[in-house]
Amino acid sequence: SDGTSLEGNVVLPDGKEVDAGEVQEPISDEVYYIAPDKCTECMGFHEEPQCAAVCPVDCCVPDDDHVETEEALLAKQRFMHPE
């Protein structure tokens, strides 16, 4: 739930059930990863993904296994941050 409006048990848009308060295990302790279930590419907040904007070595690379439309990213943003 950190940084979102989600609380308690929630069903994510992909159907996965999670406890919003449960601490998530990192994908890796050695390499930074963007969690696709949580990433909205900053749609609805910023003009560009902030991870790419602050990356000092330009290492943010697209993941061809997780390509989402602008509509899908905005829907995910509205789900996690309802007004």
Short mmCIF file of the N, C-alpha and C atoms (twelve columns), coordinates in Angstrom:
data_MODEL
# 
_entry.id   MODEL 
# 
loop_
_atom_site.group_PDB 
_atom_site.id 
_atom_site.type_symbol 
_atom_site.label_atom_id 
_atom_site.label_alt_id 
_atom_site.label_comp_id 
_atom_site.label_asym_id 
_atom_site.label_seq_id 
_atom_site.Cartn_x 
_atom_site.Cartn_y 
_atom_site.Cartn_z 
_atom_site.pdbx_PDB_model_num 
ATOM 1   N N  . SER A 1  0.806   -1.202  0.000   1 
ATOM 2   C CA . SER A 1  0.000   0.000   0.000   1 
ATOM 3   C C  . SER A 1  0.848   1.265   0.000   1 
ATOM 4   N N  . ASP A 2  2.142   1.114   0.277   1 
ATOM 5   C CA . ASP A 2  3.012   2.284   0.389   1 
ATOM 6   C C  . ASP A 2  2.901   3.167   -0.850  1 
ATOM 7   N N  . GLY A 3  2.463   4.405   -0.658  1 
ATOM 8   C CA . GLY A 3  2.348   5.342   -1.767  1 
ATOM 9   C C  . GLY A 3  1.049   5.242   -2.546  1 
ATOM 10  N N  . THR A 4  0.132   4.364   -2.110  1 
ATOM 11  C CA . THR A 4  -1.153  4.225   -2.801  1 
ATOM 12  C C  . THR A 4  -2.289  4.430   -1.814  1 
ATOM 13  N N  . SER A 5  -3.516  4.355   -2.312  1 
ATOM 14  C CA . SER A 5  -4.706  4.453   -1.463  1 
ATOM 15  C C  . SER A 5  -5.247  3.069   -1.101  1 
ATOM 16  N N  . LEU A 6  -4.556  2.007   -1.484  1 
ATOM 17  C CA . LEU A 6  -5.048  0.652   -1.266  1 
ATOM 18  C C  . LEU A 6  -4.922  0.260   0.200   1 
ATOM 19  N N  . GLU A 7  -5.949  -0.448  0.708   1 
ATOM 20  C CA . GLU A 7  -5.944  -0.930  2.085   1 
ATOM 21  C C  . GLU A 7  -6.541  -2.317  2.143   1 
ATOM 22  N N  . GLY A 8  -6.062  -3.147  3.070   1 
ATOM 23  C CA . GLY A 8  -6.631  -4.471  3.289   1 
ATOM 24  C C  . GLY A 8  -6.411  -5.398  2.108   1 
ATOM 25  N N  . ASN A 9  -7.296  -6.390  1.980   1 
ATOM 26  C CA . ASN A 9  -7.220  -7.341  0.873   1 
ATOM 27  C C  . ASN A 9  -7.821  -6.699  -0.372  1 
ATOM 28  N N  . VAL A 10 -7.082  -6.733  -1.458  1 
ATOM 29  C CA . VAL A 10 -7.549  -6.149  -2.716  1 
ATOM 30  C C  . VAL A 10 -7.330  -7.136  -3.851  1 
ATOM 31  N N  . VAL A 11 -8.144  -7.011  -4.872  1 
ATOM 32  C CA . VAL A 11 -7.981  -7.790  -6.094  1 
ATOM 33  C C  . VAL A 11 -7.435  -6.830  -7.139  1 
ATOM 34  N N  . LEU A 12 -6.249  -7.109  -7.641  1 
ATOM 35  C CA . LEU A 12 -5.604  -6.268  -8.640  1 
ATOM 36  C C  . LEU A 12 -6.306  -6.404  -9.985  1 
ATOM 37  N N  . PRO A 13 -6.102  -5.446  -10.885 1 
ATOM 38  C CA . PRO A 13 -6.756  -5.518  -12.201 1 
ATOM 39  C C  . PRO A 13 -6.481  -6.816  -12.959 1 
ATOM 40  N N  . ASP A 14 -5.335  -7.469  -12.672 1 
ATOM 41  C CA . ASP A 14 -5.036  -8.733  -13.365 1 
ATOM 42  C C  . ASP A 14 -5.660  -9.940  -12.674 1 
ATOM 43  N N  . GLY A 15 -6.463  -9.699  -11.600 1 
ATOM 44  C CA . GLY A 15 -7.136  -10.785 -10.895 1 
ATOM 45  C C  . GLY A 15 -6.379  -11.324 -9.705  1 
ATOM 46  N N  . LYS A 16 -5.156  -10.922 -9.517  1 
ATOM 47  C CA . LYS A 16 -4.320  -11.389 -8.404  1 
ATOM 48  C C  . LYS A 16 -4.821  -10.779 -7.098  1 
ATOM 49  N N  . GLU A 17 -4.976  -11.615 -6.048  1 
ATOM 50  C CA . GLU A 17 -5.410  -11.137 -4.743  1 
ATOM 51  C C  . GLU A 17 -4.191  -10.913 -3.861  1 
ATOM 52  N N  . VAL A 18 -4.144  -9.739  -3.204  1 
ATOM 53  C CA . VAL A 18 -3.016  -9.400  -2.334  1 
ATOM 54  C C  . VAL A 18 -3.510  -8.670  -1.099  1 
ATOM 55  N N  . ASP A 19 -2.689  -8.690  -0.051  1 
ATOM 56  C CA . ASP A 19 -2.919  -7.887  1.143   1 
ATOM 57  C C  . ASP A 19 -2.095  -6.621  0.969   1 
ATOM 58  N N  . ALA A 20 -2.754  -5.484  0.848   1 
ATOM 59  C CA . ALA A 20 -2.065  -4.228  0.573   1 
ATOM 60  C C  . ALA A 20 -1.080  -3.850  1.668   1 
ATOM 61  N N  . GLY A 21 -1.290  -4.316  2.890   1 
ATOM 62  C CA . GLY A 21 -0.397  -3.983  3.990   1 
ATOM 63  C C  . GLY A 21 0.798   -4.901  4.132   1 
ATOM 64  N N  . GLU A 22 0.817   -5.999  3.383   1 
ATOM 65  C CA . GLU A 22 1.899   -6.974  3.490   1 
ATOM 66  C C  . GLU A 22 3.164   -6.459  2.807   1 
ATOM 67  N N  . VAL A 23 4.286   -6.623  3.474   1 
ATOM 68  C CA . VAL A 23 5.566   -6.211  2.900   1 
ATOM 69  C C  . VAL A 23 5.923   -7.170  1.765   1 
ATOM 70  N N  . GLN A 24 6.310   -6.616  0.634   1 
ATOM 71  C CA . GLN A 24 6.650   -7.417  -0.541  1 
ATOM 72  C C  . GLN A 24 8.140   -7.723  -0.573  1 
ATOM 73  N N  . GLU A 25 8.478   -8.935  -0.939  1 
ATOM 74  C CA . GLU A 25 9.874   -9.323  -1.084  1 
ATOM 75  C C  . GLU A 25 10.444  -8.667  -2.343  1 
ATOM 76  N N  . PRO A 26 11.656  -8.146  -2.273  1 
ATOM 77  C CA . PRO A 26 12.254  -7.549  -3.476  1 
ATOM 78  C C  . PRO A 26 12.568  -8.610  -4.526  1 
ATOM 79  N N  . ILE A 27 12.508  -8.220  -5.782  1 
ATOM 80  C CA . ILE A 27 12.859  -9.128  -6.867  1 
ATOM 81  C C  . ILE A 27 14.340  -9.473  -6.784  1 
ATOM 82  N N  . SER A 28 15.152  -8.502  -6.392  1 
ATOM 83  C CA . SER A 28 16.593  -8.705  -6.269  1 
ATOM 84  C C  . SER A 28 17.152  -7.687  -5.287  1 
ATOM 85  N N  . ASP A 29 18.216  -8.062  -4.571  1 
ATOM 86  C CA . ASP A 29 18.921  -7.130  -3.695  1 
ATOM 87  C C  . ASP A 29 20.123  -6.518  -4.399  1 
ATOM 88  N N  . GLU A 30 20.412  -6.981  -5.606  1 
ATOM 89  C CA . GLU A 30 21.610  -6.535  -6.314  1 
ATOM 90  C C  . GLU A 30 21.312  -5.666  -7.528  1 
ATOM 91  N N  . VAL A 31 20.122  -5.788  -8.082  1 
ATOM 92  C CA . VAL A 31 19.755  -5.070  -9.290  1 
ATOM 93  C C  . VAL A 31 18.399  -4.412  -9.059  1 
ATOM 94  N N  . TYR A 32 18.230  -3.183  -9.540  1 
ATOM 95  C CA . TYR A 32 16.934  -2.522  -9.436  1 
ATOM 96  C C  . TYR A 32 15.991  -3.069  -10.492 1 
ATOM 97  N N  . TYR A 33 14.774  -3.368  -10.072 1 
ATOM 98  C CA . TYR A 33 13.724  -3.817  -10.978 1 
ATOM 99  C C  . TYR A 33 12.495  -2.955  -10.766 1 
ATOM 100 N N  . ILE A 34 11.741  -2.763  -11.797 1 
ATOM 101 C CA . ILE A 34 10.455  -2.082  -11.688 1 
ATOM 102 C C  . ILE A 34 9.391   -3.167  -11.638 1 
ATOM 103 N N  . ALA A 35 8.572   -3.142  -10.603 1 
ATOM 104 C CA . ALA A 35 7.508   -4.137  -10.450 1 
ATOM 105 C C  . ALA A 35 6.365   -3.780  -11.398 1 
ATOM 106 N N  . PRO A 36 6.143   -4.563  -12.446 1 
ATOM 107 C CA . PRO A 36 5.134   -4.209  -13.449 1 
ATOM 108 C C  . PRO A 36 3.719   -4.114  -12.886 1 
ATOM 109 N N  . ASP A 37 3.407   -4.858  -11.812 1 
ATOM 110 C CA . ASP A 37 2.073   -4.770  -11.218 1 
ATOM 111 C C  . ASP A 37 1.815   -3.404  -10.595 1 
ATOM 112 N N  . LYS A 38 2.889   -2.710  -10.218 1 
ATOM 113 C CA . LYS A 38 2.751   -1.421  -9.545  1 
ATOM 114 C C  . LYS A 38 3.087   -0.231  -10.438 1 
ATOM 115 N N  . CYS A 39 3.775   -0.459  -11.534 1 
ATOM 116 C CA . CYS A 39 4.258   0.638   -12.362 1 
ATOM 117 C C  . CYS A 39 3.162   1.170   -13.286 1 
ATOM 118 N N  . THR A 40 2.980   2.491   -13.264 1 
ATOM 119 C CA . THR A 40 2.048   3.152   -14.177 1 
ATOM 120 C C  . THR A 40 2.813   4.017   -15.176 1 
ATOM 121 N N  . GLU A 41 4.136   3.876   -15.196 1 
ATOM 122 C CA . GLU A 41 5.012   4.722   -16.004 1 
ATOM 123 C C  . GLU A 41 4.735   6.194   -15.715 1 
ATOM 124 N N  . CYS A 42 4.279   6.465   -14.486 1 
ATOM 125 C CA . CYS A 42 3.968   7.811   -13.986 1 
ATOM 126 C C  . CYS A 42 2.837   8.489   -14.741 1 
ATOM 127 N N  . MET A 43 2.050   7.710   -15.500 1 
ATOM 128 C CA . MET A 43 0.882   8.263   -16.203 1 
ATOM 129 C C  . MET A 43 -0.065  8.876   -15.181 1 
ATOM 130 N N  . GLY A 44 -0.546  10.057  -15.467 1 
ATOM 131 C CA . GLY A 44 -1.444  10.743  -14.565 1 
ATOM 132 C C  . GLY A 44 -0.728  11.571  -13.519 1 
ATOM 133 N N  . PHE A 45 0.604   11.471  -13.467 1 
ATOM 134 C CA . PHE A 45 1.383   12.226  -12.493 1 
ATOM 135 C C  . PHE A 45 2.438   13.112  -13.151 1 
ATOM 136 N N  . HIS A 46 3.202   12.547  -14.079 1 
ATOM 137 C CA . HIS A 46 4.328   13.252  -14.690 1 
ATOM 138 C C  . HIS A 46 4.327   13.048  -16.205 1 
ATOM 139 N N  . GLU A 47 5.078   13.878  -16.907 1 
ATOM 140 C CA . GLU A 47 5.169   13.792  -18.358 1 
ATOM 141 C C  . GLU A 47 5.989   12.587  -18.828 1 
ATOM 142 N N  . GLU A 48 6.905   12.111  -17.962 1 
ATOM 143 C CA . GLU A 48 7.730   10.960  -18.318 1 
ATOM 144 C C  . GLU A 48 7.942   10.099  -17.080 1 
ATOM 145 N N  . PRO A 49 8.255   8.811   -17.239 1 
ATOM 146 C CA . PRO A 49 8.535   7.965   -16.089 1 
ATOM 147 C C  . PRO A 49 9.688   8.551   -15.267 1 
ATOM 148 N N  . GLN A 50 9.460   8.714   -13.986 1 
ATOM 149 C CA . GLN A 50 10.457  9.352   -13.139 1 
ATOM 150 C C  . GLN A 50 11.679  8.477   -12.901 1 
ATOM 151 N N  . CYS A 51 11.550  7.158   -13.003 1 
ATOM 152 C CA . CYS A 51 12.724  6.290   -12.864 1 
ATOM 153 C C  . CYS A 51 13.727  6.598   -13.979 1 
ATOM 154 N N  . ALA A 52 13.217  6.792   -15.181 1 
ATOM 155 C CA . ALA A 52 14.089  7.104   -16.314 1 
ATOM 156 C C  . ALA A 52 14.650  8.514   -16.202 1 
ATOM 157 N N  . ALA A 53 13.853  9.432   -15.656 1 
ATOM 158 C CA . ALA A 53 14.285  10.817  -15.544 1 
ATOM 159 C C  . ALA A 53 15.455  10.979  -14.574 1 
ATOM 160 N N  . VAL A 54 15.509  10.159  -13.529 1 
ATOM 161 C CA . VAL A 54 16.559  10.314  -12.519 1 
ATOM 162 C C  . VAL A 54 17.691  9.296   -12.663 1 
ATOM 163 N N  . CYS A 55 17.560  8.340   -13.563 1 
ATOM 164 C CA . CYS A 55 18.581  7.301   -13.708 1 
ATOM 165 C C  . CYS A 55 19.884  7.912   -14.245 1 
ATOM 166 N N  . PRO A 56 20.977  7.793   -13.481 1 
ATOM 167 C CA . PRO A 56 22.230  8.425   -13.913 1 
ATOM 168 C C  . PRO A 56 22.933  7.707   -15.063 1 
ATOM 169 N N  . VAL A 57 22.554  6.476   -15.353 1 
ATOM 170 C CA . VAL A 57 23.262  5.726   -16.402 1 
ATOM 171 C C  . VAL A 57 22.345  5.273   -17.536 1 
ATOM 172 N N  . ASP A 58 21.135  5.818   -17.574 1 
ATOM 173 C CA . ASP A 58 20.199  5.496   -18.649 1 
ATOM 174 C C  . ASP A 58 20.002  3.988   -18.802 1 
ATOM 175 N N  . CYS A 59 19.788  3.314   -17.666 1 
ATOM 176 C CA . CYS A 59 19.676  1.854   -17.715 1 
ATOM 177 C C  . CYS A 59 18.238  1.346   -17.741 1 
ATOM 178 N N  . CYS A 60 17.249  2.242   -17.709 1 
ATOM 179 C CA . CYS A 60 15.865  1.798   -17.778 1 
ATOM 180 C C  . CYS A 60 15.573  1.325   -19.200 1 
ATOM 181 N N  . VAL A 61 15.319  0.041   -19.330 1 
ATOM 182 C CA . VAL A 61 15.058  -0.531  -20.649 1 
ATOM 183 C C  . VAL A 61 13.653  -1.135  -20.665 1 
ATOM 184 N N  . PRO A 62 12.949  -1.012  -21.764 1 
ATOM 185 C CA . PRO A 62 11.600  -1.589  -21.865 1 
ATOM 186 C C  . PRO A 62 11.641  -3.106  -21.724 1 
ATOM 187 N N  . ASP A 63 10.595  -3.647  -21.118 1 
ATOM 188 C CA . ASP A 63 10.440  -5.090  -20.972 1 
ATOM 189 C C  . ASP A 63 9.373   -5.527  -21.969 1 
ATOM 190 N N  . ASP A 64 9.784   -6.189  -23.025 1 
ATOM 191 C CA . ASP A 64 8.851   -6.599  -24.079 1 
ATOM 192 C C  . ASP A 64 7.773   -7.554  -23.574 1 
ATOM 193 N N  . ASP A 65 7.984   -8.168  -22.391 1 
ATOM 194 C CA . ASP A 65 6.981   -9.063  -21.818 1 
ATOM 195 C C  . ASP A 65 5.904   -8.303  -21.051 1 
ATOM 196 N N  . HIS A 66 6.104   -7.007  -20.838 1 
ATOM 197 C CA . HIS A 66 5.144   -6.198  -20.081 1 
ATOM 198 C C  . HIS A 66 4.871   -4.867  -20.789 1 
ATOM 199 N N  . VAL A 67 4.337   -4.922  -21.977 1 
ATOM 200 C CA . VAL A 67 3.984   -3.717  -22.722 1 
ATOM 201 C C  . VAL A 67 2.518   -3.406  -22.441 1 
ATOM 202 N N  . GLU A 68 2.244   -2.165  -22.016 1 
ATOM 203 C CA . GLU A 68 0.880   -1.779  -21.704 1 
ATOM 204 C C  . GLU A 68 0.515   -0.508  -22.473 1 
ATOM 205 N N  . THR A 69 -0.745  -0.393  -22.806 1 
ATOM 206 C CA . THR A 69 -1.218  0.805   -23.503 1 
ATOM 207 C C  . THR A 69 -1.338  1.951   -22.505 1 
ATOM 208 N N  . GLU A 70 -1.415  3.162   -23.034 1 
ATOM 209 C CA . GLU A 70 -1.611  4.324   -22.175 1 
ATOM 210 C C  . GLU A 70 -2.918  4.174   -21.389 1 
ATOM 211 N N  . GLU A 71 -3.938  3.659   -22.035 1 
ATOM 212 C CA . GLU A 71 -5.225  3.439   -21.373 1 
ATOM 213 C C  . GLU A 71 -5.095  2.477   -20.195 1 
ATOM 214 N N  . ALA A 72 -4.358  1.378   -20.377 1 
ATOM 215 C CA . ALA A 72 -4.162  0.402   -19.304 1 
ATOM 216 C C  . ALA A 72 -3.359  0.997   -18.153 1 
ATOM 217 N N  . LEU A 73 -2.341  1.792   -18.476 1 
ATOM 218 C CA . LEU A 73 -1.534  2.421   -17.431 1 
ATOM 219 C C  . LEU A 73 -2.359  3.422   -16.633 1 
ATOM 220 N N  . LEU A 74 -3.187  4.205   -17.314 1 
ATOM 221 C CA . LEU A 74 -4.044  5.161   -16.613 1 
ATOM 222 C C  . LEU A 74 -5.100  4.452   -15.763 1 
ATOM 223 N N  . ALA A 75 -5.617  3.327   -16.232 1 
ATOM 224 C CA . ALA A 75 -6.580  2.548   -15.449 1 
ATOM 225 C C  . ALA A 75 -5.917  2.021   -14.179 1 
ATOM 226 N N  . LYS A 76 -4.677  1.560   -14.283 1 
ATOM 227 C CA . LYS A 76 -3.936  1.079   -13.116 1 
ATOM 228 C C  . LYS A 76 -3.686  2.232   -12.135 1 
ATOM 229 N N  . GLN A 77 -3.365  3.403   -12.668 1 
ATOM 230 C CA . GLN A 77 -3.137  4.584   -11.832 1 
ATOM 231 C C  . GLN A 77 -4.417  4.950   -11.077 1 
ATOM 232 N N  . ARG A 78 -5.555  4.931   -11.763 1 
ATOM 233 C CA . ARG A 78 -6.831  5.259   -11.110 1 
ATOM 234 C C  . ARG A 78 -7.203  4.219   -10.065 1 
ATOM 235 N N  . PHE A 79 -6.853  2.957   -10.315 1 
ATOM 236 C CA . PHE A 79 -7.136  1.881   -9.363  1 
ATOM 237 C C  . PHE A 79 -6.353  2.088   -8.065  1 
ATOM 238 N N  . MET A 80 -5.065  2.414   -8.195  1 
ATOM 239 C CA . MET A 80 -4.226  2.567   -7.010  1 
ATOM 240 C C  . MET A 80 -4.366  3.913   -6.335  1 
ATOM 241 N N  . HIS A 81 -4.802  4.931   -7.074  1 
ATOM 242 C CA . HIS A 81 -4.895  6.294   -6.545  1 
ATOM 243 C C  . HIS A 81 -6.241  6.922   -6.897  1 
ATOM 244 N N  . PRO A 82 -7.357  6.346   -6.385  1 
ATOM 245 C CA . PRO A 82 -8.661  6.920   -6.703  1 
ATOM 246 C C  . PRO A 82 -8.775  8.322   -6.082  1 
ATOM 247 N N  . GLU A 83 -9.504  9.158   -6.758  1 
ATOM 248 C CA . GLU A 83 -9.662  10.542  -6.245  1 
ATOM 249 C C  . GLU A 83 -10.578 10.618  -5.082  1 
# 
